[in-house]
XYZ file of C-alpha atoms in Angstrom:
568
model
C 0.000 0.000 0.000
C 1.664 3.611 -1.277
C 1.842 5.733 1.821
C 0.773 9.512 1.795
C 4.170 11.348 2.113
C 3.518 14.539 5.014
C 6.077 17.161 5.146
C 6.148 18.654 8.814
C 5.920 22.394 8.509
C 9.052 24.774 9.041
C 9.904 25.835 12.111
C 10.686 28.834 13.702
C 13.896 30.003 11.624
C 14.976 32.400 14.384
C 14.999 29.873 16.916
C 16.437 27.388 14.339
C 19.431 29.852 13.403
C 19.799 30.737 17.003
C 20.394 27.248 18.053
C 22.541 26.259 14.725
C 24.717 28.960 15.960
C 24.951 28.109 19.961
C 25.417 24.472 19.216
C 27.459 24.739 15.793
C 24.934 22.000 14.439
C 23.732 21.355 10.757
C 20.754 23.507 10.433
C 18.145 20.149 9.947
C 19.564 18.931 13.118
C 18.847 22.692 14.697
C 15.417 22.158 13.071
C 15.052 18.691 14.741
C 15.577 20.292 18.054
C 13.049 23.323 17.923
C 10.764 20.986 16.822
C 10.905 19.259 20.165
C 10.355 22.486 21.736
C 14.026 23.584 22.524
C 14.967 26.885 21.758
C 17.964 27.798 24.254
C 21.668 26.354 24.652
C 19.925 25.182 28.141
C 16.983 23.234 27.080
C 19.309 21.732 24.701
C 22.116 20.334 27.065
C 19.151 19.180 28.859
C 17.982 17.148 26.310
C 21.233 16.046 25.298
C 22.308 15.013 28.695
C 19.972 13.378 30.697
C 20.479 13.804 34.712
C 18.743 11.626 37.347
C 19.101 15.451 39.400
C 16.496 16.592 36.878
C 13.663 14.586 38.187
C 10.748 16.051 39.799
C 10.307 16.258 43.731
C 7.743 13.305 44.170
C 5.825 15.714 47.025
C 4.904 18.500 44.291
C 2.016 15.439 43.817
C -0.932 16.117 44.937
C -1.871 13.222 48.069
C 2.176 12.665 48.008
C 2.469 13.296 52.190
C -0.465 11.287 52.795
C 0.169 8.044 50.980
C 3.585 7.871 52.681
C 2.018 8.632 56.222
C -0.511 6.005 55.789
C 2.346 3.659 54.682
C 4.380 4.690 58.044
C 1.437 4.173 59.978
C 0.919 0.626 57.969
C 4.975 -0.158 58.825
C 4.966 0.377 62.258
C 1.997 -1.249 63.395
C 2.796 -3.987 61.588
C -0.240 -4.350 59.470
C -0.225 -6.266 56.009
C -0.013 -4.508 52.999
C -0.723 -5.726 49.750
C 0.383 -4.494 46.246
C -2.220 -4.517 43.584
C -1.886 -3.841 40.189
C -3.072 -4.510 36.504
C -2.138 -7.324 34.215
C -0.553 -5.933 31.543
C 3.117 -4.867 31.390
C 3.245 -1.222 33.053
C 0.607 -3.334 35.846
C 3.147 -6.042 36.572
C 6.696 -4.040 36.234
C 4.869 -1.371 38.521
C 4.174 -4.387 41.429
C 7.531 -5.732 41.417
C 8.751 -2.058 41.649
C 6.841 -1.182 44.737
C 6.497 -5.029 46.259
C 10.315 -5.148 45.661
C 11.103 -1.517 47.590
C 8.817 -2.304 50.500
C 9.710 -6.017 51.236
C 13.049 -5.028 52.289
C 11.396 -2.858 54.787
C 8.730 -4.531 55.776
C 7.972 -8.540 55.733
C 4.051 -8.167 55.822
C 3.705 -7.662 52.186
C 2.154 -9.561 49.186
C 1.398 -8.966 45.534
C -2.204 -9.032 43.514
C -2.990 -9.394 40.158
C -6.486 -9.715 39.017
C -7.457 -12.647 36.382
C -7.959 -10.853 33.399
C -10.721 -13.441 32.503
C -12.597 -13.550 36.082
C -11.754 -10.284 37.051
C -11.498 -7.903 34.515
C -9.577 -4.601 34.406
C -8.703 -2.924 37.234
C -9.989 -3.308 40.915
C -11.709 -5.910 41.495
C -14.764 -7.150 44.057
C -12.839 -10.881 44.248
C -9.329 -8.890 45.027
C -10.411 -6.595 47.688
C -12.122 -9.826 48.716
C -9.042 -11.882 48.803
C -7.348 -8.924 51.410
C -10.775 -9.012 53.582
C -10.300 -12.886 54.002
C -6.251 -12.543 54.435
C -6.168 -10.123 56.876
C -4.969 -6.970 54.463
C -5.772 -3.214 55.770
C -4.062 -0.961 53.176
C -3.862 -1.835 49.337
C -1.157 0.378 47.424
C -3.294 -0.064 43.329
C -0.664 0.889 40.700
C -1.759 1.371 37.166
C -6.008 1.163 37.942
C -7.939 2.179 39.960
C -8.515 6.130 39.474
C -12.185 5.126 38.386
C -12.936 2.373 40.417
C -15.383 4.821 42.739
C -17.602 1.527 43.425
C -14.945 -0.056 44.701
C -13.377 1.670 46.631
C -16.532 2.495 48.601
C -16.870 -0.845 48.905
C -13.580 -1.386 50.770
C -13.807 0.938 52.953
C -17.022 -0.606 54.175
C -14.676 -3.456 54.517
C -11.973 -1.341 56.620
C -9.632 -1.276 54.176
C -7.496 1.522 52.942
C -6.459 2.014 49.566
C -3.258 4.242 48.340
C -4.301 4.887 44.210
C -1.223 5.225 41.954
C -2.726 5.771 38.406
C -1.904 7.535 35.121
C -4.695 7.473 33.336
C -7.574 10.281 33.486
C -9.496 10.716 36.151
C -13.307 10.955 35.673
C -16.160 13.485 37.264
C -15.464 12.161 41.291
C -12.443 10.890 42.706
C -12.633 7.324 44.706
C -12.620 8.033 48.862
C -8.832 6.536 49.316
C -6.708 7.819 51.602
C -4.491 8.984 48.906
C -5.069 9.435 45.290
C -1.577 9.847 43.002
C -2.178 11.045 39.578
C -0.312 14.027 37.673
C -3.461 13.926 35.323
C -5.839 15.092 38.487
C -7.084 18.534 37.454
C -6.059 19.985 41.066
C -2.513 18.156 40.676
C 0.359 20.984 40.287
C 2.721 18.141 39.084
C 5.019 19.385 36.531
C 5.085 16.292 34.426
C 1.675 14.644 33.442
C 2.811 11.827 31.248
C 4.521 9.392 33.781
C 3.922 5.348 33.166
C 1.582 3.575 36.205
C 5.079 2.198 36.579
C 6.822 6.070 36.658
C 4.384 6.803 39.793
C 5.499 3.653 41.384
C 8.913 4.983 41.234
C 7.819 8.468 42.288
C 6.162 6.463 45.289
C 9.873 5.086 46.602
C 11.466 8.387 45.704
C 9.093 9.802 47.678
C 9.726 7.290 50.943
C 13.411 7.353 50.388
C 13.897 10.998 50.568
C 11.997 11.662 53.497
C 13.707 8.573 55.672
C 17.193 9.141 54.151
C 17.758 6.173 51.715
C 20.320 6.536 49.322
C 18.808 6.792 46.096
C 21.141 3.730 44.457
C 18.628 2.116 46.464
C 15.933 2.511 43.791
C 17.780 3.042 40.879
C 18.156 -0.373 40.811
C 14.457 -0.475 39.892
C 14.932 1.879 36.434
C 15.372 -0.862 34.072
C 11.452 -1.941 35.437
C 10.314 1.638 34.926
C 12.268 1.742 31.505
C 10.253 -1.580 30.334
C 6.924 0.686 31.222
C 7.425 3.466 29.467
C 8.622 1.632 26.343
C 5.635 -1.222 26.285
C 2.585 1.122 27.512
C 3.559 3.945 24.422
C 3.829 6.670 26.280
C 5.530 9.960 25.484
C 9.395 9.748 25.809
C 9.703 13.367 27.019
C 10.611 15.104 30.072
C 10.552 13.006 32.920
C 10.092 9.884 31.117
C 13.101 10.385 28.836
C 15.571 10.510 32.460
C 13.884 7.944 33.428
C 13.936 5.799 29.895
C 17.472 6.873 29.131
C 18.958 5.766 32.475
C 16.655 2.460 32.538
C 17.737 1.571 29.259
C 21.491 1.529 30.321
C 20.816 -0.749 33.349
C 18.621 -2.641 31.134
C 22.176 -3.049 29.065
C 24.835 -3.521 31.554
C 23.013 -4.620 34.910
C 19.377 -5.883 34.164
C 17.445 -7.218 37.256
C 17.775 -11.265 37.271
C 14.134 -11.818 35.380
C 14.568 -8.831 32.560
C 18.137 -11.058 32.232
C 16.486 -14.183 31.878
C 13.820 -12.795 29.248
C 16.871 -11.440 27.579
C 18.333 -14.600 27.239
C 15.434 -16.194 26.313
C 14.913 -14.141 23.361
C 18.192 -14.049 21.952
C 19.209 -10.596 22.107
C 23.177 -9.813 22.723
C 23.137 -6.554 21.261
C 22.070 -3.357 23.116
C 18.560 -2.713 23.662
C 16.991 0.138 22.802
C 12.957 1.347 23.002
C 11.986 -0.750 20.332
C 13.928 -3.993 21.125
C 12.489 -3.541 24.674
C 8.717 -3.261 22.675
C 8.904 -6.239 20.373
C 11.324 -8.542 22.574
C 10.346 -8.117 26.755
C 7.036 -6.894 26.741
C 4.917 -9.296 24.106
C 7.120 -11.653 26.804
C 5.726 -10.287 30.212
C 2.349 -9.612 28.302
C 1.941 -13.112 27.327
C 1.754 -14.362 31.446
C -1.717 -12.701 31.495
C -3.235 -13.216 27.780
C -2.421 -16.606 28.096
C -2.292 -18.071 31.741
C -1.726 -15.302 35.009
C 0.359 -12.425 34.857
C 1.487 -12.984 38.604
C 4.137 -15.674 36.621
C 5.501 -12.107 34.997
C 5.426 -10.569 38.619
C 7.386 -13.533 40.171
C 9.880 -13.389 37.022
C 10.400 -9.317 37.787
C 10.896 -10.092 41.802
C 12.713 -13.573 41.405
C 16.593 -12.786 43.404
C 18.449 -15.523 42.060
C 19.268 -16.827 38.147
C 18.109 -19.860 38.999
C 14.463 -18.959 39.760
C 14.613 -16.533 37.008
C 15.408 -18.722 34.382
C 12.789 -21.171 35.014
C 9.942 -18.202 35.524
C 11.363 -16.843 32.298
C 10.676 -20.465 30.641
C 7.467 -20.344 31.487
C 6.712 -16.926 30.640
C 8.305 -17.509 27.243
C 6.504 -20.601 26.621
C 3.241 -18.672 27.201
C 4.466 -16.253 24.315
C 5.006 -18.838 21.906
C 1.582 -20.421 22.578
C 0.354 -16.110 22.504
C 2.456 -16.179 19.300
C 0.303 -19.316 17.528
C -2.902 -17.780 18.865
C -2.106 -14.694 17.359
C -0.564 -15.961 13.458
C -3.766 -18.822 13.854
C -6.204 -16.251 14.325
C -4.812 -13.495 12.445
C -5.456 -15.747 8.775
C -8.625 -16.878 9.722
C -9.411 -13.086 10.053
C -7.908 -12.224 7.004
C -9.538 -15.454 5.144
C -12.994 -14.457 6.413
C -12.660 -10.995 5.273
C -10.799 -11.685 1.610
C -13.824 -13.937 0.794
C -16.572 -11.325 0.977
C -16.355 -8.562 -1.373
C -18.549 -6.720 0.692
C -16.189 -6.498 3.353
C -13.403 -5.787 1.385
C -14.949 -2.536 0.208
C -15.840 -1.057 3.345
C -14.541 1.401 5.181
C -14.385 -0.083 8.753
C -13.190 -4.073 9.491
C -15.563 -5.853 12.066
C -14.936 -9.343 12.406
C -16.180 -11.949 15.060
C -15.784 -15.754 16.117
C -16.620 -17.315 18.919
C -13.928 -19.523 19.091
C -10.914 -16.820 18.875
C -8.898 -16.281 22.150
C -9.913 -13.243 24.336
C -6.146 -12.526 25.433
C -4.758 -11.684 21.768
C -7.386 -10.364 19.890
C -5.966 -6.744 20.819
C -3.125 -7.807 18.857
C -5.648 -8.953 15.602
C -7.053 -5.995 15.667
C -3.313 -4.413 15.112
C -2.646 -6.655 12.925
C -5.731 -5.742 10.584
C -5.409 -2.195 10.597
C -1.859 -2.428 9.179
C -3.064 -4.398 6.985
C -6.492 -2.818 5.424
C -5.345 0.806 7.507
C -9.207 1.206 8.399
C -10.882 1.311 11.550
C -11.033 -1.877 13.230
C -12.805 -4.158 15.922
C -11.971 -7.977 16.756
C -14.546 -9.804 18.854
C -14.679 -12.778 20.212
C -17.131 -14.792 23.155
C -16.424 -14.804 26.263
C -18.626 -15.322 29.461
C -22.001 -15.021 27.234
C -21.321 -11.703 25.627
C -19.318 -10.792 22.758
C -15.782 -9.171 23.655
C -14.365 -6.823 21.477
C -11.058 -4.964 20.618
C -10.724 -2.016 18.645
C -8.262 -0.298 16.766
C -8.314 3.694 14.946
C -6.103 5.246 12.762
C -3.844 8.374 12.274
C -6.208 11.487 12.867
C -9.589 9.358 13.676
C -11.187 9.417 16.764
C -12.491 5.789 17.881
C -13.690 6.493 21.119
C -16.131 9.125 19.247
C -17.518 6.677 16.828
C -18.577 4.056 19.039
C -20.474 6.668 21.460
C -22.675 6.929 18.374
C -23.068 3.222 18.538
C -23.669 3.189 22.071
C -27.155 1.862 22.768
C -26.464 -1.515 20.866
C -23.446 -2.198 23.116
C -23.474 -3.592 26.724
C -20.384 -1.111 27.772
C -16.967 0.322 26.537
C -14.361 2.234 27.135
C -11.030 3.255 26.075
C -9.422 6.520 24.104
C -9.691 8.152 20.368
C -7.037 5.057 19.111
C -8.081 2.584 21.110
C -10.764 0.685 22.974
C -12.649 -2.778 24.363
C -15.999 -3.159 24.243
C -19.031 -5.661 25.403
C -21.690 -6.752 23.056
C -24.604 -9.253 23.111
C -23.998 -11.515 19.975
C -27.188 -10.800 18.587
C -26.534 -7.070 18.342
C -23.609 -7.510 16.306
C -24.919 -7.212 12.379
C -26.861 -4.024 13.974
C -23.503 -3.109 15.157
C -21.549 -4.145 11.958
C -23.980 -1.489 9.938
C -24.300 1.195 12.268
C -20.223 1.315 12.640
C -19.488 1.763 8.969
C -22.400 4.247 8.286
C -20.827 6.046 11.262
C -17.145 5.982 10.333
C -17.742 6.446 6.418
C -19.860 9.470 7.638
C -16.874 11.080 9.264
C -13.445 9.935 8.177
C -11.604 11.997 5.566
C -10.404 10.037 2.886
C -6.892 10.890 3.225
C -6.923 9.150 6.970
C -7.610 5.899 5.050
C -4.072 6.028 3.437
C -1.252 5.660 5.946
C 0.956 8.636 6.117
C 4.712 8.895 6.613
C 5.719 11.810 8.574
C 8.708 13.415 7.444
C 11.053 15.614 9.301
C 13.547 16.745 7.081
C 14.979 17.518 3.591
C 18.836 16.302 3.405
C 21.264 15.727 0.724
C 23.345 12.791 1.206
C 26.299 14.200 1.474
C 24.859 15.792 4.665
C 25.213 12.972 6.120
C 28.613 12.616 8.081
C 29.521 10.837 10.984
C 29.373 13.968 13.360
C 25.656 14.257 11.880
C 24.833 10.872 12.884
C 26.916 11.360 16.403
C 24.867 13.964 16.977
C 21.564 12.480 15.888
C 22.155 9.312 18.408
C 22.307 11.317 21.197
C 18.370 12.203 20.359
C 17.807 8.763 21.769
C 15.901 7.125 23.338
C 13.480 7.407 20.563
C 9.387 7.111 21.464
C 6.344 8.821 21.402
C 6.741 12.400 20.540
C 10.637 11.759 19.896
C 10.194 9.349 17.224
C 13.079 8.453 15.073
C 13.484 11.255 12.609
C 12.521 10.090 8.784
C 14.818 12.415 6.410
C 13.744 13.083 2.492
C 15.810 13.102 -0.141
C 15.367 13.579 -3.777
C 16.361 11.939 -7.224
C 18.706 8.992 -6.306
C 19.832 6.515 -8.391
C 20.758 3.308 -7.978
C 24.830 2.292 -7.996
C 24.394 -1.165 -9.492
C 21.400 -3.133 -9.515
C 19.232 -3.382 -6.440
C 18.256 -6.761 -5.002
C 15.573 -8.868 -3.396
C 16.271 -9.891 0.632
C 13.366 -13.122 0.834
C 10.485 -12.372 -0.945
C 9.712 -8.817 0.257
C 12.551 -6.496 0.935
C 15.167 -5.023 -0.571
C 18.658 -4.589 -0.737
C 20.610 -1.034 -2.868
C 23.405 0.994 -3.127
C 22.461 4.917 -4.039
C 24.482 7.746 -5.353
C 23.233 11.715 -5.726
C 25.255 13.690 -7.924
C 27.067 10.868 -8.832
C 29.359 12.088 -5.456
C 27.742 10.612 -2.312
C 27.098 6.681 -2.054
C 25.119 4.648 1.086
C 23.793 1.175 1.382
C 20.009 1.008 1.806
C 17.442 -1.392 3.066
C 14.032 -1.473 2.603
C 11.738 -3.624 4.461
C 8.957 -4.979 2.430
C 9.681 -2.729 -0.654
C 10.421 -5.168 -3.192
C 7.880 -4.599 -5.267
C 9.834 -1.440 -6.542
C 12.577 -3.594 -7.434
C 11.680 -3.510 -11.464
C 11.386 0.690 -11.346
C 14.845 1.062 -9.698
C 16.765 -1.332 -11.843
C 15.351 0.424 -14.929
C 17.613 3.602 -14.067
C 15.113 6.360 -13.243
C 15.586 9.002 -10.406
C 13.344 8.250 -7.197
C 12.902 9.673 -3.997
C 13.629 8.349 -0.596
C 12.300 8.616 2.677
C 14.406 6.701 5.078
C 15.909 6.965 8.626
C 19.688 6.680 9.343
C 20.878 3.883 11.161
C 24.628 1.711 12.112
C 24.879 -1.566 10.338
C 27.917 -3.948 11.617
C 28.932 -7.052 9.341
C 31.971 -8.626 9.845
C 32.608 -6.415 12.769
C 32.833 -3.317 10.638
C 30.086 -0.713 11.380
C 29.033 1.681 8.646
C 26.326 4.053 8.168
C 23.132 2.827 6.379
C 19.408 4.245 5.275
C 16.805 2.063 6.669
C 14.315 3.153 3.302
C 10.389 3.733 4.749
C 9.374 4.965 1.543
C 9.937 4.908 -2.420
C 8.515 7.680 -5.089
C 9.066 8.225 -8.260
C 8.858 11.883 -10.263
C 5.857 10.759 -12.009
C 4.212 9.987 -8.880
């Protein structure tokens, strides 16, 4: 499918000279900068040079002071406390964080996880249940529980105190805990709002380490957790989150707790990690425990103190993946199968697709999987527990959460944000659904948001590209969410030799410009302009610049995202 090429608009050129000048950078790499919002030698070294001193006092949170009180209070009089959190990976990494911390200081501590099958999302009747009937008074939720009103009203009629650590937004009334920690509270004064459940965890420890006088090597141990958060739950790798992500992804690469280690192992990775290794190689790993079995195997992984115990949690966990892994592929071509048969479907502007049989914990990942591949808005559903369960997926620009509010009265519930969501059907709603979905989304989607866009950056010759350039451009890592890898332009190429096939689907080239400047290229799943380039015309590139090492020589390459030619 041809992509929609998006040129970002220029930046300020005053702030773009002004930094070009301060920093004696090449003027894209200025650009690169402003467009991140820095615009002062400052901001700059900043970004450049990540400090653990930069992070945030944890007390400028609102409820800060009283969750560590009630903690104190829960310490000294020896009463249990038990760490509850979701089942996903920012859920589980934020547990072992906190249960990890607080076990060293106090032995009346356990860990909860809800089933994601039984249970559900978030705080559960059955879990606040399970600390009524085990003799737990105070209940530290990380990652949930900032909605759970209900529930929390119905612990307290139990006598139990809850200590809320969430990220996500808050709705109309706060839950009655003792303390509520969220940056995204409308009456928090926080500076930074886009911390992982896992980030407040940490800010939790920071918090109780500062005011008792632990040294803080005594959580940084914890960063490569935190690091594994950020990177698996997508969320911006700015501010805060890029200390935090830029100093867990070093321990993740020189002194990784014994279960991120093991998972390591497991996977085959030597090389250095970075966000996106940590994305598709630890969490589908962690986040297979609860789509597949219970995610308090990925908890007892994170927590595990010796190799030994590590190693066989990891086995486990990594069996569960490669089960999550046939689910997924299985499922995945019966989805495609059942849609490539009906032309109806083909044609449509939304994908809704449903079988009884497919298996609740990956059809998240389906639903991925089918918007790269038809780039439409998309739901997978499946049965479970009498109802239809669905997962939905947007695109670029269209607002999900939006669409199915219109659909509302033919769905049990749902909830989620503009890209995605779950839902709750009855089966015999769903053609209703199927109809009322598509007239909703063809009613409001542009046509452009049905062609995938590449977002690009920057203009660059190719002889721009030196090895100060790149230097320079590697220290923008860690690359995320609203620091994305930059994707650079450049116009009429040619080939230097013939290009080549890689399998059946990518593609191997040497280019030239101006017959003075020559880099190898690969392009992932590009093949099909293999016939085009060989015949000698100029194209156009978009590409990002990355190392390549063969036969332990490194050398600069362009990782190619995008091929046009001047007719196009």
């Amino acid at each position: 499918m041809q992509k929609r090429w998006v040129e970002q608009e220029v930046v300020n050129l005053a702030e773009m000279e002004e930094l070009q000048r301060t920093l004696n950078v090449d003027p894209v790499l200025a650009a690169l900068l402003a467009r991140r919002g820095i615009s002062n030698f400052e901001e700059a070294r900043r970004f450049f040079r990540p400090d653990l001193e930069n992070l945030h006092d944890p007390f400028l949170m609102k409820d800060m002071d009283l969750a560590i009180s009630r903690i104190e209070l829960a310490i000294a009089s020896g009463e249990k406390i038990l760490i509850y959190g979701d089942y996903d990976v920012d859920g589980t990494t934020s547990v072992a964080l906190v249960y990890s911390f607080f076990k060293k200081y106090h032995p009346e501590i356990d860990f909860y996880i809800p089933d994601r099958y039984k249970e559900g999302y978030g705080i559960s009747t059955q879990g606040i249940d399970y600390a009524t009937h085990n003799g737990f008074t105070l209940i530290i939720a990380i990652d949930c529980g900032i909605k759970s009103v209900d529930k929390i009203d119905y612990a307290n009629e139990k006598d139990i105190d809850f200590i809320i650590c969430d990220h996500h937004l808050p709705g109309d009334v706060l839950p009655a805990a003792v303390a509520v920690l969220d940056p995204k509270r409308l009456d928090c004064q926080y500076p930074y709002k886009e911390l992982s459940g896992c980030g407040i965890g940490f800010k939790l420890v920071q918090a109780y380490t500062e005011k008792h006088g632990i040294p803080f090597n005594d959580i940084s141990c914890y960063l490569d957790l935190v690091a594994v958060s950020i990177a698996s739950d997508i969320v911006p790798i700015t501010g805060e989150n890029r200390v935090l992500a830029w100093f867990g992804l070093l321990k993740i690469n020189t002194e990784p707790c014994k279960g991120i280690s093991a998972l390591m192992n497991l996977s085959g990775r030597k090389a250095k990690l970075t966000i996106t290794d940590v994305v598709f190689t630890i969490g589908p790993r962690i986040n297979a425990a609860g789509r597949i079995d219970d995610a308090k195997h990925a908890v007892s992984l994170l927590i595990a103190d010796t190799e030994a115990i590590a190693f066989e949690k990891g086995q486990v966990i990594n069996l569960k993946n490669t089960e999550r892994k046939e689910h997924d592929s299985n499922i995945t071509g019966q989805a495609l199968a059942l849609i490539d048969s009906d032309p109806e479907l083909i044609g449509r502007k939304t994908t809704v697709v449903y079988n009884e049989g497919w298996h609740k914990g990956v059809i998240g990942i389906v639903a991925s999987r089918l918007t790269e591949k038809y780039y439409r808005p998309t739901i997978v559903m499946t049965l479970s527990n009498g109802y239809a369960a669905g997962s939905a997926r947007s695109v670029l620009g269209f607002d999900l959460y939006e669409a199915l509010l219109e659909c509302g009265d033919l769905l049990e519930q749902f909830g989620g944000h503009k890209y995605a969501a779950g839902l709750t059907i009855k089966p015999e709603n769903i053609p209703a659904f199927q109809q009322r979905f598509e007239e909703v989304v063809a009613r409001t989607i542009p046509e452009e948001l049905l062609i995938q866009s590449l977002t690009i950056d920057a203009e660059l010759k190719l002889e721009q590209i030196s090895p100060k350039f790149y230097r320079i451009l590697k220290q923008f890592e860690p690359f995320g969410p609203q620091n994305m890898a930059p994707i650079f332009l450049s116009r009429n190429v040619y080939t230097y030799g013939s290009a080549s096939a890689v399998g059946e689907k990518h593609l191997k080239m040497s280019i030239h410009q101006d017959n003075k400047t020559y880099f190898n290229c690969i392009g992932f799943g590009l093949s099909e302009f293999l016939p085009k380039i060989n015949s000698g015309m100029p194209f156009d590139i978009c590409y990002t610049i990355e190392e390549n090492t063969w036969m332990n020589k490194t050398t600069l390459q362009l990782n190619i995202k995008g091929i046009r030619f001047s007719e196009a």
